[in-house]
mmCIF file of C-alpha atoms in Angstrom:
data_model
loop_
_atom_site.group_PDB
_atom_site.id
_atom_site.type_symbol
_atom_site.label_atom_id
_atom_site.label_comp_id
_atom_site.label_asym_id
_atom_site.label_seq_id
_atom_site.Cartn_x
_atom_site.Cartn_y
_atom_site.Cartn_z
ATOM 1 C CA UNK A 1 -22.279 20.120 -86.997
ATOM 2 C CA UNK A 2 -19.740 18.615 -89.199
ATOM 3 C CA UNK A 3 -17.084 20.924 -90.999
ATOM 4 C CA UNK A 4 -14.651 19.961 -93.633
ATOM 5 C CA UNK A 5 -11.635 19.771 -92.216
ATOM 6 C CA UNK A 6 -7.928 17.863 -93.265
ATOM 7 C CA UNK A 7 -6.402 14.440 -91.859
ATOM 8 C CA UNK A 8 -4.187 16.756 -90.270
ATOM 9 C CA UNK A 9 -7.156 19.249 -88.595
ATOM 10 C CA UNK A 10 -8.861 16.060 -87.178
ATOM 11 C CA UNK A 11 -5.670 14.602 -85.293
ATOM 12 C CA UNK A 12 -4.529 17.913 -84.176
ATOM 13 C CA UNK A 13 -8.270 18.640 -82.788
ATOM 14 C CA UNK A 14 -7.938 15.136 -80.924
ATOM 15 C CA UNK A 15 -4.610 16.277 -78.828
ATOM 16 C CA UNK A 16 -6.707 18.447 -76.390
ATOM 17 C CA UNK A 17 -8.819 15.867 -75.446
ATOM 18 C CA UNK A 18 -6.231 13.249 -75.143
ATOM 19 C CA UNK A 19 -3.710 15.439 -72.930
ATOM 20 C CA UNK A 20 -7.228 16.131 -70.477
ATOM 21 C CA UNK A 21 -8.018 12.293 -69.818
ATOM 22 C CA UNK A 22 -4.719 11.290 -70.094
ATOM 23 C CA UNK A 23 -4.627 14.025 -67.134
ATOM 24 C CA UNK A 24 -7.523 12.589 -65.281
ATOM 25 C CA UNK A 25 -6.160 9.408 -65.421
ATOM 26 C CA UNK A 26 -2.191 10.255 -63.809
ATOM 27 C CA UNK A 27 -3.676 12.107 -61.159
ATOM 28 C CA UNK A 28 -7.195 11.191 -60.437
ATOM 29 C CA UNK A 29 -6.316 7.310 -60.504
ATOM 30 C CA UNK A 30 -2.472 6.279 -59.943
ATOM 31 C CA UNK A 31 -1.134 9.569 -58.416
ATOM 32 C CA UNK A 32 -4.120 9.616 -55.718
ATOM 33 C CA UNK A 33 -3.645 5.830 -54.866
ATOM 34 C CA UNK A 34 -0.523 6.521 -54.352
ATOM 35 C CA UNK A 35 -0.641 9.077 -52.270
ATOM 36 C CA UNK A 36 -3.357 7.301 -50.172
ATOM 37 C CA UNK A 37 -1.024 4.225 -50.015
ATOM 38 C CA UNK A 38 1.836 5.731 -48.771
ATOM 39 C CA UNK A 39 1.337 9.672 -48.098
ATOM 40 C CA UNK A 40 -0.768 11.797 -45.674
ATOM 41 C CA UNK A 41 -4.295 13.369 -46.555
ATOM 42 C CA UNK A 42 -2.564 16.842 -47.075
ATOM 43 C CA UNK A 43 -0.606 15.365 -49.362
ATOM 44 C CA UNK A 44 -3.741 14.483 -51.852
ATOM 45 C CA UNK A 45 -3.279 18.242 -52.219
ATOM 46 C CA UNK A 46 -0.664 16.943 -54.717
ATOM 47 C CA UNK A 47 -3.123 15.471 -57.300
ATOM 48 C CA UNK A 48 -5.511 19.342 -57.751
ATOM 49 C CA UNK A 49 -2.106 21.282 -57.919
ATOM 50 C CA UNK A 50 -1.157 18.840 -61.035
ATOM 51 C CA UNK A 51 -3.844 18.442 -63.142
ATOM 52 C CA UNK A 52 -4.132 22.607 -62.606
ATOM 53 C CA UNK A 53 -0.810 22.919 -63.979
ATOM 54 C CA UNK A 54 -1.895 20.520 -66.856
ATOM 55 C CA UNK A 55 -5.424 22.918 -67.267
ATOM 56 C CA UNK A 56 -3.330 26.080 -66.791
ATOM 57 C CA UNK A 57 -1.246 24.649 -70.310
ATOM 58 C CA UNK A 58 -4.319 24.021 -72.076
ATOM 59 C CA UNK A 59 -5.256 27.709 -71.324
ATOM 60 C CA UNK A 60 -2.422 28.312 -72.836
ATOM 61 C CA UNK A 61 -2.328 26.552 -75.671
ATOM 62 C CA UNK A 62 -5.793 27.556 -76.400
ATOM 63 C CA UNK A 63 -4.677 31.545 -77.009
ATOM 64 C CA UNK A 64 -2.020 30.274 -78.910
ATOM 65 C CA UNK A 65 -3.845 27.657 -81.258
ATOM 66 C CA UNK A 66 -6.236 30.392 -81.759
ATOM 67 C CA UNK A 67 -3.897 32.678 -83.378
ATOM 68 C CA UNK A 68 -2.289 29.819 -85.499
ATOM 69 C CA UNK A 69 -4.217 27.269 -86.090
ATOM 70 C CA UNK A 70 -7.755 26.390 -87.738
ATOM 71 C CA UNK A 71 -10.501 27.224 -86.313
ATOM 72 C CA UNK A 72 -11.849 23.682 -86.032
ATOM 73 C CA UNK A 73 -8.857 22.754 -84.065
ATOM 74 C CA UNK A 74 -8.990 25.686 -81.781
ATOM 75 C CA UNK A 75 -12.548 25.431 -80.939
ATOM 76 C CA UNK A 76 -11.702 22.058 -80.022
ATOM 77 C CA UNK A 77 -8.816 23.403 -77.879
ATOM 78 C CA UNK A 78 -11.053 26.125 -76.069
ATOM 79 C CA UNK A 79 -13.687 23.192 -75.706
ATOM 80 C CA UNK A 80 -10.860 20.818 -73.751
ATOM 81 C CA UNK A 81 -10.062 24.181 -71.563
ATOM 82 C CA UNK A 82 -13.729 24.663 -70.944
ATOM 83 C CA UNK A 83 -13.892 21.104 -69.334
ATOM 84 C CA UNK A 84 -10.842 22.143 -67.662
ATOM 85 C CA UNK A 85 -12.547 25.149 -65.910
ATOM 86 C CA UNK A 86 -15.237 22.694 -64.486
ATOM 87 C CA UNK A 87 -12.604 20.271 -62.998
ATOM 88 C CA UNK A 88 -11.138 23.964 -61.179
ATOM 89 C CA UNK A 89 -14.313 24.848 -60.095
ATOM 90 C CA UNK A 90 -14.677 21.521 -58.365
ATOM 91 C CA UNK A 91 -11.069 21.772 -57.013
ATOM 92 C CA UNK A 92 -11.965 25.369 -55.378
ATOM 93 C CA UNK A 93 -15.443 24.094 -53.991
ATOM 94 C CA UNK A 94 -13.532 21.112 -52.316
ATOM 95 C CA UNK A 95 -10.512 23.549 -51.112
ATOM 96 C CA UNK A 96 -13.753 25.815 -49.526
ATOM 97 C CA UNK A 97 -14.902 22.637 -48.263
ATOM 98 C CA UNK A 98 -12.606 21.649 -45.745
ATOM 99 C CA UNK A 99 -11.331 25.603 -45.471
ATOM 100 C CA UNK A 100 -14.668 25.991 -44.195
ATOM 101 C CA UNK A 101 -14.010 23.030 -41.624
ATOM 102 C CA UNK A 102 -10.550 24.081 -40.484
ATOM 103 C CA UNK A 103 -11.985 27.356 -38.974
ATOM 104 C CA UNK A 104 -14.757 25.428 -37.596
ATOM 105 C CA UNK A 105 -12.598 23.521 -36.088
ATOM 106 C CA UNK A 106 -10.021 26.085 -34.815
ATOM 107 C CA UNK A 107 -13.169 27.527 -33.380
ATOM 108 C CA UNK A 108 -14.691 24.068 -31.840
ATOM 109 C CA UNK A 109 -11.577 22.208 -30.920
ATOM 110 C CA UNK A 110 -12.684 18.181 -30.895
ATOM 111 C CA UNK A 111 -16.168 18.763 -31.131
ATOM 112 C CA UNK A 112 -16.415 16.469 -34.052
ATOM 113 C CA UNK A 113 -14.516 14.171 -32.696
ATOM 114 C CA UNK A 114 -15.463 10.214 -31.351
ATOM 115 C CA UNK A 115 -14.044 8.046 -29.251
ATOM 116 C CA UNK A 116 -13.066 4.735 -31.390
ATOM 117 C CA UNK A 117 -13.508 2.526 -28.353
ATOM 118 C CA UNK A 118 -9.655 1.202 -28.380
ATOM 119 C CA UNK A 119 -7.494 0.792 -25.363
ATOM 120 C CA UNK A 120 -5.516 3.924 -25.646
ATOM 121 C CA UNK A 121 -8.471 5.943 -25.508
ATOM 122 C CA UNK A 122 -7.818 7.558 -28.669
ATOM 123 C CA UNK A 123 -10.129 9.844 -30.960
ATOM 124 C CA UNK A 124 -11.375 9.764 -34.338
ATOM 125 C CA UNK A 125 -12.093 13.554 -35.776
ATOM 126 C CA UNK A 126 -15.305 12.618 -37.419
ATOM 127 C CA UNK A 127 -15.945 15.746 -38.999
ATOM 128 C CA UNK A 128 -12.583 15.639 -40.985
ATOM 129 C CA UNK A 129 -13.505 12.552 -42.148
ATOM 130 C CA UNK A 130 -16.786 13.486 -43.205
ATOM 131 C CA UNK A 131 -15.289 16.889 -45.211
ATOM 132 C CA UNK A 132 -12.531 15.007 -46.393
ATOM 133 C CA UNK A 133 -15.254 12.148 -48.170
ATOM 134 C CA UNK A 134 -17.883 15.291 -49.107
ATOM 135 C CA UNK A 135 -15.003 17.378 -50.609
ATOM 136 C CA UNK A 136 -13.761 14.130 -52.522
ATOM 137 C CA UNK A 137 -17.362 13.499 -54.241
ATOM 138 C CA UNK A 138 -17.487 16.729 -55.474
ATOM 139 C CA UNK A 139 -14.377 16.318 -57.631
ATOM 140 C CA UNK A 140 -15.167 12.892 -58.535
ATOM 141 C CA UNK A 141 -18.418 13.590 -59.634
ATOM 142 C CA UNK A 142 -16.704 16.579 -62.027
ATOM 143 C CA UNK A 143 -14.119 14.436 -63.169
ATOM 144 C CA UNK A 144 -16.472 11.578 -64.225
ATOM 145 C CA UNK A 145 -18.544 14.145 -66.021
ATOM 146 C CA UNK A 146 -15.399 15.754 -68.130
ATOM 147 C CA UNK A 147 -14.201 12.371 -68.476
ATOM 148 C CA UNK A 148 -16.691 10.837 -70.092
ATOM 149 C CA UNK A 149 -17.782 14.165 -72.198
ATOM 150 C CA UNK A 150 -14.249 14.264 -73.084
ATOM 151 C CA UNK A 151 -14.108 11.003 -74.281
ATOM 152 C CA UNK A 152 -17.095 11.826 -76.900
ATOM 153 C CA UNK A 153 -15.106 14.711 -78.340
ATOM 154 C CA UNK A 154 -12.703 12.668 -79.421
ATOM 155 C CA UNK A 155 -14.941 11.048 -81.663
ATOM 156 C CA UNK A 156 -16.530 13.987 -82.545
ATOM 157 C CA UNK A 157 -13.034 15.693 -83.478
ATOM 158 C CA UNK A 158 -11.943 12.372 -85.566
ATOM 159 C CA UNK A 159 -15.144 12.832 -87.252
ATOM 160 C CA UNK A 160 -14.897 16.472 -88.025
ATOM 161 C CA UNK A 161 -17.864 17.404 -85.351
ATOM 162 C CA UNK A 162 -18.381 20.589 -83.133
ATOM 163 C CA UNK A 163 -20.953 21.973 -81.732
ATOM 164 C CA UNK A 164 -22.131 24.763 -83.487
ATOM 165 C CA UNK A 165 -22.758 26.566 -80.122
ATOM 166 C CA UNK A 166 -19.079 27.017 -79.499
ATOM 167 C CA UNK A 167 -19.161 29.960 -81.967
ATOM 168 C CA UNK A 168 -20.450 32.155 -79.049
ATOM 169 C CA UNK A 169 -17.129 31.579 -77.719
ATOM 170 C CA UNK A 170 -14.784 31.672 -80.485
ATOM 171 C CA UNK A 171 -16.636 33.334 -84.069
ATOM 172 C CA UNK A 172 -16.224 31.878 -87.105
ATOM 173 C CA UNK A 173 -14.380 34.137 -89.562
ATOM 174 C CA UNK A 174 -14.458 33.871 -93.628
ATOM 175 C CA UNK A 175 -11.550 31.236 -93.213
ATOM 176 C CA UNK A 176 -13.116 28.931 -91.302
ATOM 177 C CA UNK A 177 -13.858 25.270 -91.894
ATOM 178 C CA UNK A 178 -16.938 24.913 -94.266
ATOM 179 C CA UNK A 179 -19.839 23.974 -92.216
ATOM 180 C CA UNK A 180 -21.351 20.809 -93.995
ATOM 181 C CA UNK A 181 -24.392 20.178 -91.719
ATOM 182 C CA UNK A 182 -25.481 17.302 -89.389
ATOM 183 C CA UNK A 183 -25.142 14.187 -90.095
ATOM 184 C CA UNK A 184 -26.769 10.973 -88.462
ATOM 185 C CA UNK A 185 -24.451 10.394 -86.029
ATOM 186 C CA UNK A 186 -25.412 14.142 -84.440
ATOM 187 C CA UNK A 187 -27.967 15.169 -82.669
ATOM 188 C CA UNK A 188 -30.237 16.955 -85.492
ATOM 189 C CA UNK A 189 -31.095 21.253 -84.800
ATOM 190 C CA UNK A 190 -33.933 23.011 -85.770
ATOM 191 C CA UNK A 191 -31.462 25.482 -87.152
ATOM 192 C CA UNK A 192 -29.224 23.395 -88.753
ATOM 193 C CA UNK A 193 -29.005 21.527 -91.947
ATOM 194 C CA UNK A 194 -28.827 17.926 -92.554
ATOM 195 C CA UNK A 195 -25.824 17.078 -94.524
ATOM 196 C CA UNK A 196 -28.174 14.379 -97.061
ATOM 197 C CA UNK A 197 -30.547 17.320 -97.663
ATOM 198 C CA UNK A 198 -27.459 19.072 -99.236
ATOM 199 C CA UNK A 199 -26.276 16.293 -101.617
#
């Protein structure tokens, strides 16, 4: 649905968006290569605690923009925080993940383990490897899927475009943006009105 909205709404509604990929991109990309250059696997636990901070302020702001803001650039604000709550979800599932395999192996010492064939007899814990690769699909998966969605929105907020679902979550009151109806670069609803068929 487009709404009318000001120069000023349209860049303000982008900022969400660009602070969540610009997220993505520190730690997802360069802060986990360089961890995996020159750090340990626990510290990867670096690159979730991050971007959670960087959620946790887009909580934030979201409450606040709310209260202050239109309501075309705070739905766009709840809508970045909304993404946000997927990429946690994944973080948790993946923290479960090899939670679930500590204890397991606490219980089973070395039973996942394989001998590498080198001289030194040495042992490579197969199951770690195994949680540690599961764990990391899970986020990567989440953060392609935000990534990409979030890279729509911008669009959508330079074009003055929400979904018209997002009301569920934040309800329009009798100063909010004028709705103007779909236009052809949306994806037309029964319920909706098409912005030629009001001109």
């Amino acid at each position: 649905m487009h709404y009318q909205v000001t120069p000023a709404e349209t860049s303000a509604a982008k900022t969400p968006h660009h602070i969540f990929n610009i997220n993505i991109i520190i730690t997802h990309l360069f802060m986990s290569m360089i961890v995996l250059e020159i750090g340990q696997t626990l510290e990867l636990l670096l690159v979730p605690l991050v971007s959670s901070m960087v959620i946790g302020y887009l909580y934030y702001r979201k409450n606040q923009t709310a209260q202050q803001d239109s309501w075309f650039v705070a739905a766009h604000w709840l809508l970045a925080w909304r993404r946000g709550r997927i990429l946690l979800l994944s973080y948790a599932v993946a923290l479960a993940m090899v939670a679930i395999y500590s204890v397991i192996d606490m219980i089973f010492p070395g039973g996942f383990s394989m001998n590498n064939f080198s001289t030194d007899n040495s042992q490579t814990n197969l199951g770690e490897i195994i949680t540690i690769r599961f764990a990391a699909v899970v986020i990567f998966v989440a953060v392609l899927i935000t990534f990409m969605q979030t890279g729509i929105s911008v669009y959508d907020a330079g074009k003055g475009i929400m979904d018209p679902a997002i009301e569920k979550h934040l309800p329009r009151t009798a100063t909010s943006n004028v709705p103007l109806g779909v236009g052809q670069d949306e994806i037309s609803l029964d319920h909706t009105k098409s912005q030629d068929a009001q001109k």
